[in-house]
Short mmCIF file of C-alpha atoms and ligand atoms in Angstrom, two decimals:
data_model
loop_
_atom_site.label_atom_id
_atom_site.label_comp_id
_atom_site.label_asym_id
_atom_site.label_seq_id
_atom_site.Cartn_x
_atom_site.Cartn_y
_atom_site.Cartn_z
CA MET J 1 27.78 -13.73 -6.11
CA ASN J 2 30.09 -16.50 -7.75
CA GLU J 3 32.30 -14.56 -10.44
CA PRO J 4 31.52 -16.00 -13.85
CA THR J 5 34.22 -18.28 -15.31
CA SER J 6 35.94 -16.68 -18.07
CA GLY J 7 34.39 -17.06 -21.33
CA SER J 8 31.03 -18.27 -19.95
CA VAL J 9 29.50 -14.82 -20.04
CA LEU J 10 29.45 -11.96 -22.81
CA PRO J 11 31.22 -8.80 -21.53
CA ILE J 12 28.41 -6.89 -19.74
CA GLU J 13 27.63 -3.51 -21.39
CA ARG J 14 28.31 -1.06 -18.18
CA GLN J 15 25.77 1.70 -18.35
CA ALA J 16 26.43 4.58 -16.33
CA ARG J 17 22.99 5.79 -15.43
CA ASN J 18 22.38 8.29 -18.45
CA PRO J 19 20.26 11.12 -17.39
CA ILE J 20 17.86 11.51 -20.47
CA ALA J 21 15.33 14.14 -21.27
CA SER J 22 12.18 14.18 -19.28
CA LEU J 23 9.79 11.63 -21.09
CA ARG J 24 6.16 10.97 -20.98
CA VAL J 25 6.08 7.54 -19.75
CA ALA J 26 2.80 5.22 -19.73
CA ILE J 27 3.00 2.54 -17.25
CA VAL J 28 0.27 -0.38 -18.49
CA GLY J 29 -0.29 -2.66 -15.54
CA LEU J 30 0.06 -1.40 -12.00
CA GLY J 31 0.86 -4.30 -9.90
CA TYR J 32 4.09 -5.39 -8.31
CA VAL J 33 5.85 -4.89 -11.14
CA GLY J 34 4.20 -2.01 -13.03
CA LEU J 35 3.94 0.19 -9.85
CA PRO J 36 7.31 0.51 -8.47
CA LEU J 37 8.74 1.28 -12.14
CA ALA J 38 6.17 4.06 -12.21
CA VAL J 39 7.50 5.51 -8.89
CA LEU J 40 11.04 5.01 -10.10
CA ALA J 41 10.34 6.76 -13.47
CA GLU J 42 9.00 9.80 -11.91
CA GLU J 43 11.74 9.81 -9.28
CA ARG J 44 14.01 10.15 -12.35
CA GLY J 45 12.26 12.80 -13.61
CA HIS J 46 9.96 11.46 -16.13
CA ARG J 47 5.98 12.51 -16.39
CA VAL J 48 4.40 9.10 -15.61
CA ILE J 49 1.01 8.16 -16.48
CA GLY J 50 -0.24 5.04 -14.68
CA PHE J 51 -2.90 2.74 -16.53
CA ASP J 52 -4.61 -0.18 -15.12
CA ILE J 53 -7.94 -1.70 -16.44
CA ASP J 54 -9.16 -2.35 -12.97
CA PRO J 55 -11.09 0.87 -11.84
CA ILE J 56 -10.96 -0.21 -8.33
CA LYS J 57 -7.18 -0.50 -7.97
CA THR J 58 -6.75 3.01 -9.90
CA ALA J 59 -9.27 4.38 -7.41
CA LEU J 60 -7.15 3.26 -4.53
CA LEU J 61 -3.97 4.23 -6.14
CA GLU J 62 -5.35 7.50 -6.74
CA ARG J 63 -5.54 7.84 -3.00
CA ARG J 64 -1.93 6.57 -2.93
CA SER J 65 -2.81 3.45 -1.29
CA ALA J 66 -0.92 0.35 -2.39
CA SER J 67 -0.14 -2.73 -0.36
CA PHE J 68 3.03 -4.13 -2.57
CA LEU J 69 5.44 -1.29 -2.45
CA SER J 70 8.59 -1.05 -0.14
CA GLU J 71 8.51 1.39 2.54
CA GLU J 72 10.71 3.59 0.55
CA GLU J 73 8.61 3.29 -2.44
CA ALA J 74 5.58 3.89 -0.60
CA ARG J 75 6.99 7.15 0.87
CA VAL J 76 7.78 8.21 -2.64
CA PHE J 77 4.33 7.24 -3.96
CA LYS J 78 2.60 9.34 -1.32
CA LYS J 79 4.14 12.62 -2.57
CA SER J 80 3.81 11.36 -6.18
CA ARG J 81 2.23 13.74 -8.82
CA MET J 82 1.65 10.75 -11.51
CA SER J 83 -1.75 10.57 -13.28
CA ILE J 84 -3.48 7.20 -12.47
CA THR J 85 -6.19 6.13 -14.78
CA SER J 86 -8.20 3.14 -16.19
CA ASP J 87 -9.07 5.48 -19.34
CA GLU J 88 -7.02 4.46 -22.06
CA GLY J 89 -7.40 7.70 -23.73
CA VAL J 90 -5.21 9.19 -21.21
CA MET J 91 -2.31 7.21 -22.37
CA ASP J 92 -2.28 9.18 -25.80
CA ALA J 93 1.04 10.05 -27.27
CA ALA J 94 3.35 9.26 -24.50
CA ASP J 95 7.13 8.94 -25.46
CA VAL J 96 7.38 5.26 -23.64
CA TYR J 97 4.97 2.57 -23.00
CA VAL J 98 5.99 -0.17 -20.81
CA ILE J 99 3.60 -3.21 -20.53
CA CYS J 100 3.79 -4.88 -17.03
CA VAL J 101 0.46 -6.83 -17.38
CA PRO J 102 0.43 -10.56 -15.93
CA THR J 103 0.97 -13.75 -17.85
CA PRO J 104 -0.43 -16.62 -16.01
CA VAL J 105 -1.00 -19.94 -17.02
CA ASP J 106 -4.30 -21.75 -16.89
CA GLU J 107 -5.38 -24.94 -15.16
CA ARG J 108 -3.78 -27.11 -18.11
CA HIS J 109 -0.59 -25.19 -17.50
CA GLU J 110 -0.98 -23.39 -20.69
CA PRO J 111 0.11 -19.59 -21.04
CA ASP J 112 -2.71 -17.29 -20.92
CA LEU J 113 -1.77 -14.41 -23.15
CA ARG J 114 -4.67 -12.50 -23.22
CA PRO J 115 -3.41 -9.75 -20.79
CA VAL J 116 -0.64 -9.17 -23.04
CA GLU J 117 -2.44 -9.22 -26.38
CA ALA J 118 -5.22 -6.63 -24.76
CA ALA J 119 -2.10 -4.28 -23.43
CA ALA J 120 -0.71 -4.36 -26.86
CA SER J 121 -3.71 -3.71 -28.89
CA ALA J 122 -4.62 -0.68 -26.14
CA VAL J 123 -1.15 0.72 -26.37
CA GLY J 124 -1.49 0.27 -30.42
CA ARG J 125 -4.39 2.61 -30.31
CA ALA J 126 -2.49 5.22 -28.24
CA LEU J 127 0.73 4.72 -30.24
CA ARG J 128 2.35 7.72 -32.14
CA ARG J 129 5.37 8.05 -34.35
CA GLY J 130 8.77 8.06 -32.56
CA SER J 131 7.50 6.27 -29.50
CA LEU J 132 9.14 3.33 -27.47
CA VAL J 133 7.02 0.35 -26.30
CA ILE J 134 8.79 -2.19 -23.78
CA LEU J 135 6.99 -5.37 -22.99
CA GLU J 136 8.18 -6.20 -19.15
CA SER J 137 5.70 -9.24 -18.68
CA THR J 138 7.20 -12.78 -18.58
CA VAL J 139 6.61 -14.44 -21.97
CA ASN J 140 8.16 -17.27 -23.85
CA PRO J 141 10.75 -16.99 -26.92
CA GLY J 142 8.72 -15.81 -29.86
CA VAL J 143 5.54 -14.21 -28.02
CA CYS J 144 6.86 -10.66 -28.76
CA GLU J 145 6.82 -11.10 -32.27
CA SER J 146 3.73 -13.48 -32.48
CA ALA J 147 1.46 -11.76 -29.96
CA ALA J 148 2.55 -8.17 -29.20
CA LEU J 149 4.06 -6.60 -32.21
CA PRO J 150 1.46 -7.55 -34.72
CA ARG J 151 -1.27 -6.05 -32.34
CA LEU J 152 0.67 -2.97 -32.02
CA GLU J 153 1.20 -2.32 -35.62
CA LYS J 154 -2.37 -3.37 -36.25
CA ALA J 155 -3.69 -0.81 -33.95
CA SER J 156 -1.60 1.95 -34.86
CA GLY J 157 -0.98 1.46 -38.34
CA LEU J 158 2.50 1.89 -37.93
CA LYS J 159 5.61 -0.04 -38.56
CA VAL J 160 8.15 -1.18 -35.90
CA GLU J 161 11.80 0.16 -36.20
CA ARG J 162 10.51 2.61 -39.10
CA ASP J 163 7.74 4.63 -37.04
CA PHE J 164 7.84 3.18 -33.50
CA PHE J 165 10.31 1.25 -31.39
CA PHE J 166 9.73 -2.14 -29.17
CA ALA J 167 11.86 -4.30 -27.09
CA HIS J 168 11.72 -6.61 -24.46
CA CYS J 169 13.00 -6.23 -20.78
CA PRO J 170 11.75 -9.25 -18.75
CA GLU J 171 10.77 -8.19 -15.17
CA ARG J 172 12.97 -9.26 -12.18
CA VAL J 173 10.88 -7.94 -9.33
CA ASN J 174 11.56 -9.94 -6.18
CA PRO J 175 8.69 -9.53 -3.78
CA GLY J 176 9.79 -8.44 -0.19
CA ASP J 177 13.15 -7.98 -1.30
CA THR J 178 14.56 -4.61 -0.16
CA TYR J 179 18.09 -4.71 -1.47
CA TRP J 180 17.22 -5.91 -4.91
CA THR J 181 14.51 -3.59 -6.29
CA THR J 182 13.55 -2.02 -9.47
CA ARG J 183 16.20 0.42 -8.87
CA THR J 184 19.29 -1.96 -8.43
CA ILE J 185 18.20 -4.90 -10.21
CA PRO J 186 20.64 -5.45 -13.41
CA ARG J 187 18.30 -6.02 -16.58
CA VAL J 188 18.66 -7.72 -20.03
CA VAL J 189 17.07 -6.03 -23.12
CA GLY J 190 16.28 -7.32 -26.51
CA GLY J 191 15.17 -5.03 -29.34
CA ALA J 192 12.90 -5.52 -32.51
CA GLY J 193 15.91 -3.91 -34.34
CA PRO J 194 19.02 -1.88 -33.56
CA MET J 195 17.27 1.36 -33.23
CA SER J 196 14.57 -0.05 -30.62
CA LEU J 197 17.39 -1.64 -28.70
CA ALA J 198 19.40 1.51 -28.49
CA ARG J 199 16.28 3.38 -27.05
CA ALA J 200 15.32 0.83 -24.53
CA VAL J 201 19.04 0.52 -23.12
CA ASP J 202 19.00 4.19 -22.84
CA PHE J 203 15.54 4.31 -21.24
CA TYR J 204 16.74 1.84 -18.67
CA ALA J 205 19.78 3.55 -18.11
CA SER J 206 18.00 6.58 -17.22
CA LEU J 207 16.17 4.52 -14.45
CA VAL J 208 18.33 1.74 -12.89
CA GLU J 209 21.58 1.91 -11.20
CA ALA J 210 22.80 -1.57 -12.46
CA ASP J 211 24.18 -3.22 -15.49
CA ILE J 212 21.92 -3.45 -18.63
CA ARG J 213 22.71 -6.01 -21.03
CA PRO J 214 21.57 -5.64 -24.68
CA MET J 215 20.76 -9.24 -25.93
CA LYS J 216 20.85 -10.16 -29.66
CA SER J 217 17.35 -10.59 -30.16
CA LEU J 218 13.97 -10.28 -28.52
CA LYS J 219 13.65 -14.21 -28.23
CA GLU J 220 17.26 -14.13 -26.10
CA ALA J 221 15.73 -11.58 -23.87
CA GLU J 222 12.58 -13.50 -23.62
CA ALA J 223 14.46 -16.86 -22.80
CA VAL J 224 16.45 -15.42 -20.42
CA LYS J 225 13.87 -14.68 -17.85
CA MET J 226 12.40 -18.41 -18.70
CA VAL J 227 15.82 -19.83 -18.02
CA GLU J 228 16.55 -18.04 -14.97
CA ASN J 229 13.08 -19.12 -13.19
CA ALA J 230 13.26 -22.70 -14.39
CA PHE J 231 16.88 -22.96 -13.04
CA ARG J 232 15.39 -22.15 -9.78
CA ASP J 233 12.52 -24.64 -10.00
CA VAL J 234 14.86 -27.53 -10.96
CA ASN J 235 17.17 -26.78 -8.23
CA ILE J 236 14.32 -26.62 -5.72
CA ALA J 237 13.08 -30.03 -7.20
CA PHE J 238 16.47 -31.45 -6.75
CA VAL J 239 16.63 -30.71 -3.10
CA ASN J 240 13.00 -31.59 -2.51
CA GLU J 241 13.65 -35.04 -4.02
CA LEU J 242 16.58 -35.44 -1.86
CA ALA J 243 14.75 -34.53 1.33
CA MET J 244 12.11 -37.40 0.42
CA SER J 245 14.99 -39.86 0.10
CA PHE J 246 17.49 -38.67 3.08
CA GLY J 247 14.26 -38.17 5.35
CA ARG J 248 13.80 -42.10 5.03
CA ALA J 249 17.61 -42.48 6.16
CA GLY J 250 17.35 -40.02 8.95
CA ILE J 251 19.94 -37.76 7.44
CA ASP J 252 19.16 -34.14 7.97
CA ILE J 253 19.19 -32.62 4.32
CA THR J 254 19.59 -29.16 5.53
CA HIS J 255 22.71 -29.73 7.19
CA VAL J 256 24.06 -31.59 4.01
CA ILE J 257 23.08 -28.46 1.92
CA GLU J 258 24.60 -26.01 4.32
CA GLY J 259 27.87 -28.40 4.14
CA ALA J 260 27.68 -28.43 0.35
CA ALA J 261 27.57 -24.73 0.30
CA THR J 262 30.74 -24.37 2.03
CA LYS J 263 32.21 -24.95 -1.38
CA PRO J 264 32.74 -21.52 -2.70
CA PHE J 265 32.11 -22.41 -6.67
CA SER J 266 30.03 -24.42 -8.50
CA PHE J 267 26.98 -24.89 -5.81
CA MET J 268 24.27 -22.85 -5.25
CA ALA J 269 22.08 -23.55 -2.20
CA HIS J 270 18.27 -24.14 -2.48
CA PHE J 271 16.31 -25.57 0.37
CA PRO J 272 13.57 -28.32 0.59
CA GLY J 273 9.95 -27.43 1.42
CA CYS J 274 6.32 -28.22 1.48
CA GLY J 275 6.06 -26.89 -2.22
CA VAL J 276 6.69 -24.01 -4.69
CA GLY J 277 4.61 -21.15 -4.92
CA GLY J 278 4.20 -17.76 -6.48
CA HIS J 279 3.45 -16.57 -10.04
CA CYS J 280 6.87 -17.06 -11.47
CA ILE J 281 8.71 -20.10 -10.42
CA PRO J 282 5.97 -22.61 -10.48
CA VAL J 283 4.68 -20.96 -13.82
CA ASP J 284 7.65 -20.23 -16.04
CA PRO J 285 8.66 -23.69 -16.67
CA TYR J 286 5.45 -24.51 -18.38
CA TYR J 287 6.28 -21.87 -20.90
CA LEU J 288 9.49 -23.47 -21.52
CA ILE J 289 7.83 -26.96 -21.87
CA ARG J 290 5.19 -25.67 -24.29
CA TYR J 291 7.66 -23.49 -26.19
CA GLY J 292 10.02 -26.83 -26.42
CA ARG J 293 6.76 -28.94 -27.83
CA GLU J 294 5.93 -26.02 -30.46
CA ASN J 295 9.60 -27.08 -31.65
CA GLY J 296 9.13 -30.58 -31.56
CA PHE J 297 11.25 -31.04 -28.32
CA GLU J 298 9.86 -32.77 -24.84
CA HIS J 299 11.30 -31.21 -21.87
CA GLN J 300 11.58 -34.36 -19.65
CA PHE J 301 13.64 -33.01 -17.05
CA LEU J 302 11.79 -29.66 -16.65
CA LYS J 303 8.31 -31.87 -16.41
CA ALA J 304 9.95 -34.08 -14.02
CA ALA J 305 11.03 -31.07 -11.73
CA ARG J 306 7.57 -30.02 -11.82
CA GLN J 307 5.97 -33.27 -10.69
CA VAL J 308 8.47 -33.25 -7.85
CA ASN J 309 7.64 -29.92 -6.63
CA ASN J 310 3.84 -30.27 -7.26
CA ARG J 311 4.01 -33.43 -5.08
CA MET J 312 5.40 -31.66 -2.09
CA PRO J 313 2.04 -30.59 -0.37
CA ILE J 314 0.66 -34.21 -0.64
CA TYR J 315 4.27 -35.50 0.68
CA THR J 316 3.59 -32.99 3.74
CA VAL J 317 0.08 -34.14 4.43
CA ASP J 318 1.32 -37.98 4.11
CA LEU J 319 4.27 -37.05 6.97
CA LEU J 320 1.24 -35.85 8.95
CA GLU J 321 -0.59 -38.69 8.65
CA GLU J 322 2.11 -41.00 9.36
CA ALA J 323 2.97 -39.13 12.45
CA LEU J 324 -0.59 -39.02 13.63
CA GLY J 325 -0.64 -42.70 13.20
CA ALA J 326 2.11 -43.27 15.37
CA GLN J 327 0.05 -41.87 18.15
CA GLU J 328 -2.86 -44.08 17.18
CA LEU J 329 -4.48 -41.07 15.50
CA GLY J 330 -5.71 -40.51 12.04
CA LEU J 331 -6.51 -37.33 10.11
CA SER J 332 -10.21 -37.85 9.71
CA GLY J 333 -11.86 -35.90 12.24
CA THR J 334 -8.49 -34.39 13.76
CA ALA J 335 -8.44 -30.81 14.49
CA VAL J 336 -5.30 -29.51 12.54
CA THR J 337 -3.80 -26.10 12.48
CA LEU J 338 -1.98 -24.73 9.31
CA LEU J 339 0.13 -21.77 10.02
CA GLY J 340 0.99 -19.77 6.80
CA LEU J 341 -1.24 -19.23 3.55
CA ALA J 342 1.19 -16.83 1.68
CA TYR J 343 3.66 -18.68 -0.88
CA LYS J 344 6.68 -16.85 0.55
CA ARG J 345 8.06 -15.56 4.01
CA ASP J 346 6.54 -12.18 5.00
CA VAL J 347 4.59 -11.45 1.92
CA PRO J 348 0.83 -11.10 1.68
CA ASP J 349 0.60 -13.09 -1.55
CA MET J 350 -0.98 -16.59 -1.97
CA ARG J 351 -0.87 -16.92 -5.52
CA GLY J 352 0.09 -20.64 -6.31
CA SER J 353 0.84 -21.04 -2.67
CA PRO J 354 1.46 -24.75 -1.65
CA ALA J 355 -0.36 -24.05 1.81
CA LEU J 356 -3.62 -23.69 -0.22
CA ALA J 357 -2.82 -27.22 -1.62
CA ILE J 358 -2.20 -28.50 1.90
CA ARG J 359 -5.40 -27.01 3.16
CA GLU J 360 -7.43 -28.86 0.42
CA GLU J 361 -5.64 -32.22 0.98
CA LEU J 362 -6.16 -32.06 4.93
CA ALA J 363 -9.82 -31.20 4.22
CA ARG J 364 -10.06 -34.17 1.54
CA ARG J 365 -8.66 -36.64 4.24
CA GLY J 366 -11.48 -35.45 6.90
CA ALA J 367 -9.11 -33.19 9.00
CA SER J 368 -10.80 -30.05 10.94
CA VAL J 369 -8.49 -27.32 9.45
CA ARG J 370 -8.08 -23.99 11.10
CA THR J 371 -5.76 -21.73 9.52
CA PHE J 372 -3.80 -18.64 10.44
CA ASP J 373 -1.41 -16.29 8.47
CA PRO J 374 -0.60 -12.88 9.78
CA PHE J 375 -0.42 -11.65 6.25
CA ALA J 376 -3.67 -12.90 5.13
CA ILE J 377 -5.91 -12.48 8.38
CA GLU J 378 -9.01 -11.84 6.15
CA THR J 379 -8.36 -15.59 4.51
CA SER J 380 -7.39 -17.00 7.74
CA THR J 381 -10.41 -18.84 9.93
CA ALA J 382 -8.52 -17.52 12.99
CA ARG J 383 -7.67 -14.09 13.90
CA THR J 384 -4.80 -14.83 16.22
CA LEU J 385 -2.07 -17.53 16.73
CA GLU J 386 -3.69 -18.75 19.90
CA GLU J 387 -7.08 -18.87 18.41
CA ALA J 388 -5.68 -20.98 15.62
CA LEU J 389 -3.94 -23.47 17.86
CA GLN J 390 -6.72 -23.89 20.53
CA GLY J 391 -7.99 -27.41 20.53
CA SER J 392 -5.43 -28.83 17.81
CA SER J 393 -3.70 -31.75 18.03
CA ALA J 394 -1.48 -31.09 15.20
CA ALA J 395 0.05 -28.18 13.34
CA VAL J 396 1.52 -27.63 10.03
CA ILE J 397 3.77 -24.81 9.14
CA ALA J 398 3.25 -23.96 5.44
CA THR J 399 4.95 -20.61 5.13
CA ASP J 400 8.32 -19.41 7.40
CA HIS J 401 6.79 -16.24 8.41
CA SER J 402 9.09 -14.49 10.81
CA MET J 403 6.48 -14.70 13.22
CA PHE J 404 6.42 -18.55 13.00
CA ARG J 405 10.34 -18.79 13.08
CA THR J 406 10.54 -17.97 16.64
CA LEU J 407 7.92 -20.37 18.03
CA SER J 408 8.92 -22.56 20.93
CA PRO J 409 7.88 -26.10 21.89
CA GLU J 410 5.69 -24.51 24.69
CA ASP J 411 3.90 -22.47 22.36
CA PHE J 412 2.31 -25.73 20.64
CA ILE J 413 2.40 -28.01 23.94
CA GLY J 414 0.25 -25.44 25.93
CA TYR J 415 -2.59 -25.70 23.37
CA GLY J 416 -2.52 -29.52 23.48
CA VAL J 417 -0.67 -29.94 20.13
CA SER J 418 1.38 -33.03 20.07
CA VAL J 419 2.45 -33.27 16.19
CA VAL J 420 4.34 -30.55 14.42
CA ILE J 421 5.18 -30.59 10.74
CA ASP J 422 7.60 -28.21 9.95
CA GLY J 423 6.82 -27.71 6.10
CA ARG J 424 9.69 -24.87 5.87
CA ASN J 425 12.19 -26.39 8.34
CA CYS J 426 12.16 -23.11 10.14
CA LEU J 427 11.90 -24.25 13.75
CA GLU J 428 14.29 -25.60 16.05
CA LYS J 429 13.98 -29.31 15.52
CA GLU J 430 16.17 -30.53 18.33
CA ALA J 431 14.30 -28.17 20.96
CA PHE J 432 10.83 -29.73 19.85
CA VAL J 433 12.12 -33.20 19.87
CA ASP J 434 13.62 -32.76 23.43
CA ALA J 435 10.22 -31.45 24.34
CA GLY J 436 8.51 -34.66 23.52
CA LEU J 437 6.71 -33.24 20.38
CA SER J 438 6.31 -35.28 17.24
CA TYR J 439 8.41 -33.52 14.98
CA ARG J 440 8.85 -33.88 11.14
CA GLY J 441 10.70 -31.49 8.90
CA ILE J 442 11.01 -31.94 5.04
CA GLY J 443 13.80 -33.89 4.93
CA ARG J 444 15.03 -33.53 8.56
N1 SAJ K 1 11.29 -22.07 -2.24
C1 SAJ K 1 11.74 -23.47 -1.91
N2 SAJ K 1 13.19 -23.48 -1.72
C2 SAJ K 1 14.05 -22.36 -2.00
C3 SAJ K 1 13.58 -21.47 -2.79
C4 SAJ K 1 12.19 -21.08 -2.56
O1 SAJ K 1 10.84 -24.28 -1.45
O2 SAJ K 1 15.35 -22.83 -2.00
C5 SAJ K 1 9.85 -22.06 -2.57
C6 SAJ K 1 9.39 -20.57 -1.83
O3 SAJ K 1 8.83 -21.11 -0.64
C7 SAJ K 1 8.19 -20.21 -2.72
C8 SAJ K 1 8.62 -20.61 -4.06
O4 SAJ K 1 9.72 -21.34 -3.91
O5 SAJ K 1 6.95 -21.02 -2.29
C9 SAJ K 1 9.18 -19.28 -4.79
O6 SAJ K 1 9.99 -18.89 -4.03
P1 SAJ K 1 10.97 -17.58 -4.55
O7 SAJ K 1 12.07 -17.40 -3.42
O8 SAJ K 1 11.79 -18.00 -5.75
O9 SAJ K 1 10.20 -16.45 -4.79
P2 SAJ K 1 9.55 -15.66 -5.87
O10 SAJ K 1 8.42 -16.39 -6.56
O11 SAJ K 1 9.06 -14.52 -5.44
O12 SAJ K 1 10.71 -15.77 -7.07
C10 SAJ K 1 11.39 -14.47 -7.45
C11 SAJ K 1 11.66 -14.45 -8.71
N3 SAJ K 1 11.93 -13.25 -9.28
C12 SAJ K 1 11.47 -13.21 -10.49
O13 SAJ K 1 10.91 -14.05 -11.24
C13 SAJ K 1 11.95 -11.60 -11.00
C14 SAJ K 1 12.92 -15.61 -8.82
O14 SAJ K 1 13.28 -15.37 -10.23
C15 SAJ K 1 13.92 -15.22 -7.95
O15 SAJ K 1 14.94 -16.00 -8.01
C16 SAJ K 1 13.39 -15.16 -6.39
O16 SAJ K 1 12.34 -14.27 -6.34
C17 SAJ K 1 14.48 -15.04 -5.51
O17 SAJ K 1 15.71 -15.26 -5.50
O18 SAJ K 1 14.07 -14.57 -4.14
#
């Protein structure tokens, strides 16, 4: 990680992990953020209640069955004694409540805060004097004070900083990452006041083995998460736009990025692809755009980056149509195999996946689409790679699952595939070209 240039970063409050007394901790929302946090809190000696509104999910979790835990977390969870419930009455009188519910955007890219509002009201009904409430869900600046706090105070009849405490600690879970985990990721924390801040910093210091940075306000803590994810979105858009430009000039953009990355400072490599998926990166910039608009400012740059990234699935299908055209083939009526449905390598998560947009566009243009994703078999049309490729003229790689990264030209030629669109630039381009396949990457 690049050392920050002096003066650019406030001194980080170094928190040795403070073992505090065992607390009753209620985790509200048992998804990819809440469940690992619940496991870690119990490991640290806290008495954990896991709450989720979905009784099907809680029934599975009561049987200690969870698909999105790391091997280590799943091992610990199997032995866990935490209570899991969808009955909010069980949450009564916890010492700490951590709200980890989704914050999606709707089809108009407007933030949907209903899960946060409902969770805040439910916690408010259970809240007692002296308790600490933490919101980990990703929200734009101002939401804690406009949507969460009023519902907590109204439902409890208590006053923040006087009767109970409130802080925001934006989640930073990186699905599939076994190095940066809930235990090891540094955190930022903003409090409703100094007492809330102090209690929240102590709580996280009892959990994580990483720096915890106290922010000066709730809004600053909310803004940090928005900024770090918008930073990623615009950087991906930057290289996607370069890919579309250099792709016309026969320059391999991935080599250029790798070359630029030899500069040991002031450059951070991102790589072009068939689109930006997930529930963070393509979503959070819309929070900032909306927040700017509420303050009378139009984020032209954030909007432009979103337009570039949203265009990549179409660009990918255009590449396929152009490659088929060079072989006197069209998309309509052509059998095309789409490899990968998930938004990210080796994770079973299709939220916002560009592969779904590619699948839709291929069908719209009349292609006969068969799909295969080893992490989403139940959503795939084929059960095996071979079945997916059988009889196809073309293949599109939309997710660089490890299984696809090792595919050779022969794996395609054997099934009659003559065109390969590498939407994640994860194949050996030269080998495919030398084998006589029509290969197109994104910017290479
Ligand atoms: N992507 C690119 N080019 C890149 C990087 C990603 O096209 O150079 C695409 C991916 O294929 C994917 C999407 O962008 O479709 C998002 O990828 P991601 O690696 O950012 O994965 P996420 O959505 O799991 O992002 C998480 C985020 N973590 C949190 O919000 C807490 C993000 O802040 C992290 O930067 C990211 O993990 C990470 O670094 O892996």
